Tab-separated table of C-alpha atoms in Angstrom:
chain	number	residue	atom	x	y	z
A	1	UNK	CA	138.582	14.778	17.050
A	2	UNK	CA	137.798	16.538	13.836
A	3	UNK	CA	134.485	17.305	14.815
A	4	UNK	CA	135.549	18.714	18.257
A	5	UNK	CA	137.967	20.935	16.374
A	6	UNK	CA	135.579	22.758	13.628
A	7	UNK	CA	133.185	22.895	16.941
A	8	UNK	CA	135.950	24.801	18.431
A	9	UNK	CA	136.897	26.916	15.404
A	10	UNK	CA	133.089	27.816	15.306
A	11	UNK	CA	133.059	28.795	18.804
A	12	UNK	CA	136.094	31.179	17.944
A	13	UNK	CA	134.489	32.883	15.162
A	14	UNK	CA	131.414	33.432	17.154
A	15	UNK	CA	133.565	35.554	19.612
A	16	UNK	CA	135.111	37.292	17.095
A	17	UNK	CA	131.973	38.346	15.451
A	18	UNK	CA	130.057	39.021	18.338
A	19	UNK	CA	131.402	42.142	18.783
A	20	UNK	CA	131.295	45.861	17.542
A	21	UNK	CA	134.435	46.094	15.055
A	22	UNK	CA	135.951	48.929	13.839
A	23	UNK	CA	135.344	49.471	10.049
A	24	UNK	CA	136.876	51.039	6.934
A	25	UNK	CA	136.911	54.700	7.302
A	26	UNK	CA	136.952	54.711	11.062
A	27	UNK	CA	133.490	53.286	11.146
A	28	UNK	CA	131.587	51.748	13.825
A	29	UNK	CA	128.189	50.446	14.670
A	30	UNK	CA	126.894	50.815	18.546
A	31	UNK	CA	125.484	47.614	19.416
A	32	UNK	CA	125.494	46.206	22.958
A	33	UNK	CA	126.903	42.574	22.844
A	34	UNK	CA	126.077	41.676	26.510
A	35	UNK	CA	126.013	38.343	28.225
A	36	UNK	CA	123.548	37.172	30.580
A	37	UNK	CA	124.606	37.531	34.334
A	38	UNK	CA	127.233	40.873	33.549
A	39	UNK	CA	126.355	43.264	35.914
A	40	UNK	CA	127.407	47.187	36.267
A	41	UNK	CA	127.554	49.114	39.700
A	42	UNK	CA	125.672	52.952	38.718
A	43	UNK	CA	126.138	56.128	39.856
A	44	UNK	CA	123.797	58.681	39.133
A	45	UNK	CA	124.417	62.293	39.815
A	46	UNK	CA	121.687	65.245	38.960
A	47	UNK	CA	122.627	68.469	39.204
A	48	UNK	CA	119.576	71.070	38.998
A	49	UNK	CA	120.523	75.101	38.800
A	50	UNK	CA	117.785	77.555	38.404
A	51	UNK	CA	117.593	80.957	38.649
A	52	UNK	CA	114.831	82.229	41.705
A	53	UNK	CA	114.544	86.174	42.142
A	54	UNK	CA	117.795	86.630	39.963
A	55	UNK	CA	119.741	84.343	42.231
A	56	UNK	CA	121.198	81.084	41.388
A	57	UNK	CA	119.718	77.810	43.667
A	58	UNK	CA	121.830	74.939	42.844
A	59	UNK	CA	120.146	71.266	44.208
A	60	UNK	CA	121.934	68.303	43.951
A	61	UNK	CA	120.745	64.407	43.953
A	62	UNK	CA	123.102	61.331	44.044
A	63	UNK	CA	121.665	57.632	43.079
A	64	UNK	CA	123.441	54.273	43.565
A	65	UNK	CA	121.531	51.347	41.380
A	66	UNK	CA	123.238	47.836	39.986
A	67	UNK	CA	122.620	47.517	36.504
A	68	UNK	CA	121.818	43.316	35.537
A	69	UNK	CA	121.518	41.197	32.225
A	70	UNK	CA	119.283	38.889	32.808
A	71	UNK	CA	118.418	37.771	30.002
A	72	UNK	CA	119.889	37.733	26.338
A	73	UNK	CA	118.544	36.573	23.006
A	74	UNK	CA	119.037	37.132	19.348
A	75	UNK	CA	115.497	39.189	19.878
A	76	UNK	CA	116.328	41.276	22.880
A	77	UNK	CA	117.805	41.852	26.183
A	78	UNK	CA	115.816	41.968	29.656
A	79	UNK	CA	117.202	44.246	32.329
A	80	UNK	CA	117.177	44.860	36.007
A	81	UNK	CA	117.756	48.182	37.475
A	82	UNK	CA	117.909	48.326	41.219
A	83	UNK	CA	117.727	51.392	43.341
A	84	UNK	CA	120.530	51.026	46.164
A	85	UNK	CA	120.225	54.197	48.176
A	86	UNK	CA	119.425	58.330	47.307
A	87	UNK	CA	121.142	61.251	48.379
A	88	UNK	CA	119.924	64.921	48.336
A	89	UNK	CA	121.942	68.166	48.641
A	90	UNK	CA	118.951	69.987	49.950
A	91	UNK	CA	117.519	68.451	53.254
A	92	UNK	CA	114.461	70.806	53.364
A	93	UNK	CA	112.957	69.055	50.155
A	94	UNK	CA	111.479	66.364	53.161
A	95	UNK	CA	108.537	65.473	50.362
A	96	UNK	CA	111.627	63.881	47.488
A	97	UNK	CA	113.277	62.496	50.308
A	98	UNK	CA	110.537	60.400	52.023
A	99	UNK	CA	109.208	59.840	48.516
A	100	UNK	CA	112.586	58.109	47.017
A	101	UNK	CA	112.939	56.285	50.307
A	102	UNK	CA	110.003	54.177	48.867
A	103	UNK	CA	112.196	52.794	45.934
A	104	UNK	CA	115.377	51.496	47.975
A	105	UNK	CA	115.755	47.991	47.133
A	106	UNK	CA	113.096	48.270	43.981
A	107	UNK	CA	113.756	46.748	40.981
A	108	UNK	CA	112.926	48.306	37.839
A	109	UNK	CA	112.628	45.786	34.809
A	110	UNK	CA	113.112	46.480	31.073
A	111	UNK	CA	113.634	45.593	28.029
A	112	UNK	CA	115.836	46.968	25.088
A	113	UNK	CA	115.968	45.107	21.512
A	114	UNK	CA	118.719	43.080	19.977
A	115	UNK	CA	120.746	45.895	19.431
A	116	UNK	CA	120.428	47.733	23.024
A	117	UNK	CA	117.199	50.203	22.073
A	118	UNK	CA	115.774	50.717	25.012
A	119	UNK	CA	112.052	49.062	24.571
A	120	UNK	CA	109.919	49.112	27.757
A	121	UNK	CA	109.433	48.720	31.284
A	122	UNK	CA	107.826	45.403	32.109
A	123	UNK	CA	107.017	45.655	35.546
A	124	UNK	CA	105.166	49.645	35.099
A	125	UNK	CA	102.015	47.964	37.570
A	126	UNK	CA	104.137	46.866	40.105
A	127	UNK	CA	106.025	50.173	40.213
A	128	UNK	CA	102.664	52.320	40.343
A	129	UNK	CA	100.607	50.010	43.007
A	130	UNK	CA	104.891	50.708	45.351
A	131	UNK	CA	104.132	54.534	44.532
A	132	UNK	CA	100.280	54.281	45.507
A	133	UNK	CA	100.930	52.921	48.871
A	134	UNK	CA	103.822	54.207	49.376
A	135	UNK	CA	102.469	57.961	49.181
A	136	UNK	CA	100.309	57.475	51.989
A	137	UNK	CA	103.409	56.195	54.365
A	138	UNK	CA	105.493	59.692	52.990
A	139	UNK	CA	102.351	61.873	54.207
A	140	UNK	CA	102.315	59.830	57.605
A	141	UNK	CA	105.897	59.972	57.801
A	142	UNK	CA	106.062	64.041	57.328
A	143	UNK	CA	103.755	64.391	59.918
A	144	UNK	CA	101.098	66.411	58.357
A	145	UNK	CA	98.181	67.738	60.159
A	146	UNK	CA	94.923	66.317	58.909
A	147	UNK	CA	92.801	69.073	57.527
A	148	UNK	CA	91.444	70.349	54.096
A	149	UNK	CA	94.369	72.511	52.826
A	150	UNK	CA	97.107	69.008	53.462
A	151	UNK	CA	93.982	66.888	51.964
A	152	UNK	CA	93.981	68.845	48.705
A	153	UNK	CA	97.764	68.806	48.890
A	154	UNK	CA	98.275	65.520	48.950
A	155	UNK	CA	95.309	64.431	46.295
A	156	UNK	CA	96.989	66.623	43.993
A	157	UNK	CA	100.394	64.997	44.488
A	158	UNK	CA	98.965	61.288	44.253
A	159	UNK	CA	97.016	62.428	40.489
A	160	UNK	CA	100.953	63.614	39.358
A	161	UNK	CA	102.828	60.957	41.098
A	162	UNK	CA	100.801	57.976	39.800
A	163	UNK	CA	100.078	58.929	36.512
A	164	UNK	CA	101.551	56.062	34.516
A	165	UNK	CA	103.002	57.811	31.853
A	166	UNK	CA	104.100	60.796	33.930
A	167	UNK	CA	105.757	57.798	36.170
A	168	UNK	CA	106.894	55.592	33.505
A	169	UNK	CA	108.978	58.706	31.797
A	170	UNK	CA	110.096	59.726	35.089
A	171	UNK	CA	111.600	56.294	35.909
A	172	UNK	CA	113.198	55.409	32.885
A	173	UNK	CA	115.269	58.722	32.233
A	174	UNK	CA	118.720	57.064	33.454
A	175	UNK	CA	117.285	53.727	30.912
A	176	UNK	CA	116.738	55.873	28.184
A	177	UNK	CA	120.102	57.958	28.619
A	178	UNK	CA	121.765	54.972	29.319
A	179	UNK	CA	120.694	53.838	25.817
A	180	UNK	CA	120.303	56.596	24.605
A	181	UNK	CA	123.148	55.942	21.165
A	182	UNK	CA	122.422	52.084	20.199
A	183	UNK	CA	121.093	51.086	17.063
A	184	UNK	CA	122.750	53.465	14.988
A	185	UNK	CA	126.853	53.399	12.889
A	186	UNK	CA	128.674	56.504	13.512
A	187	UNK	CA	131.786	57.371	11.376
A	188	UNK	CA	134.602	59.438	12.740
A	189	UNK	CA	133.581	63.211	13.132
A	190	UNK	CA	130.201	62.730	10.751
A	191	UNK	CA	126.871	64.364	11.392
A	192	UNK	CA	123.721	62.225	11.117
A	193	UNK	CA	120.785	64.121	11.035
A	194	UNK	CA	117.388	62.585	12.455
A	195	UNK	CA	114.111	63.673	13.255
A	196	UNK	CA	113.597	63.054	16.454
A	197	UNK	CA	110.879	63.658	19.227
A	198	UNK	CA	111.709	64.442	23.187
A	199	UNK	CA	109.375	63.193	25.689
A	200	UNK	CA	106.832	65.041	27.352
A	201	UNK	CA	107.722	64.491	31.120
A	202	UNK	CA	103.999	65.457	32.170
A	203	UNK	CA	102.738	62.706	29.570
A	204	UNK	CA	101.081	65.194	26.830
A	205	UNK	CA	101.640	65.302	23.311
A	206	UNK	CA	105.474	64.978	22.335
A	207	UNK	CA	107.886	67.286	21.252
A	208	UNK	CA	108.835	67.010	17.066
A	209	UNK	CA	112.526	68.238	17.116
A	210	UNK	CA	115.917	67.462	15.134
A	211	UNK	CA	118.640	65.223	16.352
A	212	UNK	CA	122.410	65.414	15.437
A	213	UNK	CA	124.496	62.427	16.257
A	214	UNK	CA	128.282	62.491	15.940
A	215	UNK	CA	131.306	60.184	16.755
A	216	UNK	CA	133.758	62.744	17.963
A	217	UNK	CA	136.696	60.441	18.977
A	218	UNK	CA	137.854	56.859	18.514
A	219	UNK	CA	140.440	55.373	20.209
A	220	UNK	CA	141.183	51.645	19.024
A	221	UNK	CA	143.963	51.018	21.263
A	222	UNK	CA	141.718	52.102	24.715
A	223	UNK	CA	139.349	50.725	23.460
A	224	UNK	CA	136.981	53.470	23.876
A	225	UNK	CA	134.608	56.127	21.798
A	226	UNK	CA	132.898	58.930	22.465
A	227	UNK	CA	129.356	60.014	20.753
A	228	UNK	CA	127.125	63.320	21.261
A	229	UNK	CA	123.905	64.024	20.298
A	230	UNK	CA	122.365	67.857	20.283
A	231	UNK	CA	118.533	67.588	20.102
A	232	UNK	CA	116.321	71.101	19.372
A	233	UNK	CA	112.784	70.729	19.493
A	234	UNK	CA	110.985	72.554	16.879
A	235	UNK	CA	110.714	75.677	17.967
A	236	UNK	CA	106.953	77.018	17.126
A	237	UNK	CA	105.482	73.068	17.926
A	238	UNK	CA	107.365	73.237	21.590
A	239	UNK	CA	105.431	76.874	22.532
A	240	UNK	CA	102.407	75.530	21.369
A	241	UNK	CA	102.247	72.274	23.295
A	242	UNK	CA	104.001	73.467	26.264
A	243	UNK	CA	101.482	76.115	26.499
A	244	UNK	CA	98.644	73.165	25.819
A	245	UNK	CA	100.227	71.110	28.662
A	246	UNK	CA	100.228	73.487	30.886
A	247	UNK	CA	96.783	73.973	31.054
A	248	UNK	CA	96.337	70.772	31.500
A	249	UNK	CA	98.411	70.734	34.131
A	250	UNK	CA	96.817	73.553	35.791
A	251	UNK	CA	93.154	72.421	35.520
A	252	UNK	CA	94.594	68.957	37.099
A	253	UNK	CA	96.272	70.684	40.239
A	254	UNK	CA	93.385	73.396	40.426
A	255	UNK	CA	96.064	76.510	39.822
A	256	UNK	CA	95.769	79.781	38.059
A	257	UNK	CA	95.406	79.043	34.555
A	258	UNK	CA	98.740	80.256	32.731
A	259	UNK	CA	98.747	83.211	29.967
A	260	UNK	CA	99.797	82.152	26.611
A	261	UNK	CA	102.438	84.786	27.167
A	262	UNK	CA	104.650	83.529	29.261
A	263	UNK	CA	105.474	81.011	26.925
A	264	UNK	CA	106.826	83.162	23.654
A	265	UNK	CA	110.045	83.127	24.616
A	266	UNK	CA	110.114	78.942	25.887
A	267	UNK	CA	113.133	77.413	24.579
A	268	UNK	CA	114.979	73.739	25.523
A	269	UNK	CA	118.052	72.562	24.158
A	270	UNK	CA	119.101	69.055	25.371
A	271	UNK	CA	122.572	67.453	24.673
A	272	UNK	CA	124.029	63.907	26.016
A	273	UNK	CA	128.009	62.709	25.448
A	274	UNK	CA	128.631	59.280	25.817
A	275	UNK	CA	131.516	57.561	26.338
A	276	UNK	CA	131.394	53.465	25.113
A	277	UNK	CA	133.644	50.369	25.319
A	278	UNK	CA	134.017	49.636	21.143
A	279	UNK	CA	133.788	46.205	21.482
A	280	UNK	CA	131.031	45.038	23.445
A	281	UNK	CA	129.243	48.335	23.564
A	282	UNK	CA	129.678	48.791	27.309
A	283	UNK	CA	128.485	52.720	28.239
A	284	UNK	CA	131.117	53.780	30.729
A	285	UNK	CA	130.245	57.246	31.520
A	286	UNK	CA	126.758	59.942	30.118
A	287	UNK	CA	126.769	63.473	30.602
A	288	UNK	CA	123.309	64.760	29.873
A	289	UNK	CA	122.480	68.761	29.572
A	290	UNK	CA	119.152	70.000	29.874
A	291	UNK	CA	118.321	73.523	29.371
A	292	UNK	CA	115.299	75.295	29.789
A	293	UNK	CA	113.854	79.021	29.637
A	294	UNK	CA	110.478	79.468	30.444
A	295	UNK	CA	108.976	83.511	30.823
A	296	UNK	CA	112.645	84.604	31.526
A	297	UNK	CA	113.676	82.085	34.166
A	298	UNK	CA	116.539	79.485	33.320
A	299	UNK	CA	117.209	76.254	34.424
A	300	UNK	CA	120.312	73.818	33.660
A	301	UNK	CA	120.023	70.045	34.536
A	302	UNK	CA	123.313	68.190	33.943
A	303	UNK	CA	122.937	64.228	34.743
A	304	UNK	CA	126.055	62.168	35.209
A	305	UNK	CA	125.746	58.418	34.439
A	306	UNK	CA	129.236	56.591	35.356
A	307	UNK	CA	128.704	52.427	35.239
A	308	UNK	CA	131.849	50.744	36.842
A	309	UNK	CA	132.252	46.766	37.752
């Protein structure tokens, strides 16, 4: 009876402890204490605003996914993120549309470390081999007439869409955003200063650029916290390897090479605010701000991440 007792008390303290706590000096650490089997229902919501001849186009893109632990050690978690259905403000963008149509029902599966870092996609082959066939049903589907100018077309499209980096960054945006403030203690209305660098979404050489991470509320009671982080890139790097990845770019899709010009006034300015359960390190809702100017035209991405049960 003893035995079963201290077993018990054990137990206890393990729950206790297994948990983000509030420190001295309004302190906290982000860590995700998940279980295996807790699942999350996600809405995704991308909202795209650029500026074309002077005018304002605003295009807007809604994701459903269910977000599973299925596995969790004291090494890492393993995740599975399953595509439910799409939804596109802008019905003319037929090529999107047939192309997400591929992923309903897909599973994508990562894995973060102990602490909720996002780590990697596991299953990156399966994913690419579901894009390579897939593109050929989308080009069937839209009905394109077979000739040279829709066979260049669509070559060009497969060498963007199924490069695996391009793909893997592509894929994993609502992962990393998601996960995007784990691994890291935050104290009430403190700065933390990082340098940081911000992906290249056509898979060239990163971005080097500063991070500032801050706890700007805690609510003990709710239960509840909210972090931001404002990432610049450094400023003379991003022109430069913009301007290198461009080219690229260009040479791959056979297009005008670009002037060096047109990029001395690039700037990006990216910004996420989370919102977090304290204790287990549940996200509950991301906002995610993505600026860009490139040769005087603007464009403002906001992502919305809410995870309900």
């Amino acid at each position: 009876m003893k035995f079963f007792i201290a077993v018990l008390v054990l137990l206890s303290c393990n729950i206790v402890f297994s948990q983000n706590t509030i420190q001295k000096g309004n302190t906290i650490p982000m860590v995700g204490y998940w279980y295996k089997s807790a699942h999350k229902n996600v809405t995704y919501t991308k909202t795209e605003t650029k500026t074309v001849k002077g005018k304002p186009v605003v295009e807007t893109s809604v994701m459903n996914a269910l977000w599973e632990i299925k596995d969790s050690t004291d090494k890492h978690y393993t995740i599975h993120y399953t595509y439910k259905n799409f939804i596109f403000s802008n019905p003319k963008d037929s090529v999107s549309i047939a192309y997400a149509e591929l992923f309903k029902g897909v599973t994508i599966k990562y894995r973060t470390n102990e602490l909720g870092v996002f780590d990697t996609i596991l299953n990156l082959d399966e994913i690419i081999a579901i894009s390579n066939k897939g593109l050929n049903n989308v080009f069937k589907k839209l009905n394109w007439p077979d000739n040279e100018v829709t066979s260049v077309i669509a070559q060009k499209m497969k060498s963007l869409f199924n490069n695996p980096t391009l793909l893997r960054t592509s894929i994993s945006e609502e992962m990393v955003l998601i996960h995007y403030f784990y691994g890291l203690e935050y104290k009430l209305n403190q700065a933390y200063t990082y340098d940081y660098y911000l992906e290249n979404t056509f898979g060239g050489e990163p971005y080097p650029a500063l991070a500032v991470f801050k706890m700007t509320a805690l609510n003990a009671a709710a239960d509840r916290c909210k972090l931001t982080v404002n990432i610049t890139p450094n400023d003379k790097e991003f022109k430069r390897i913009l301007y290198e990845t461009m080219v690229s770019v260009s040479a791959t899709m056979q297009i005008p090479k670009p002037q060096k010009s047109d990029f001395t006034t690039a700037a990006m300015q990216h910004k996420c605010e989370a919102e977090y359960s304290i204790a287990e390190g549940w996200p509950i809702k991301i906002i995610f701000t993505k600026i860009s100017t490139i040769n005087g035209s603007k464009s403002t991405s906001v992502t919305t991440i809410a995870l309900t049960d």
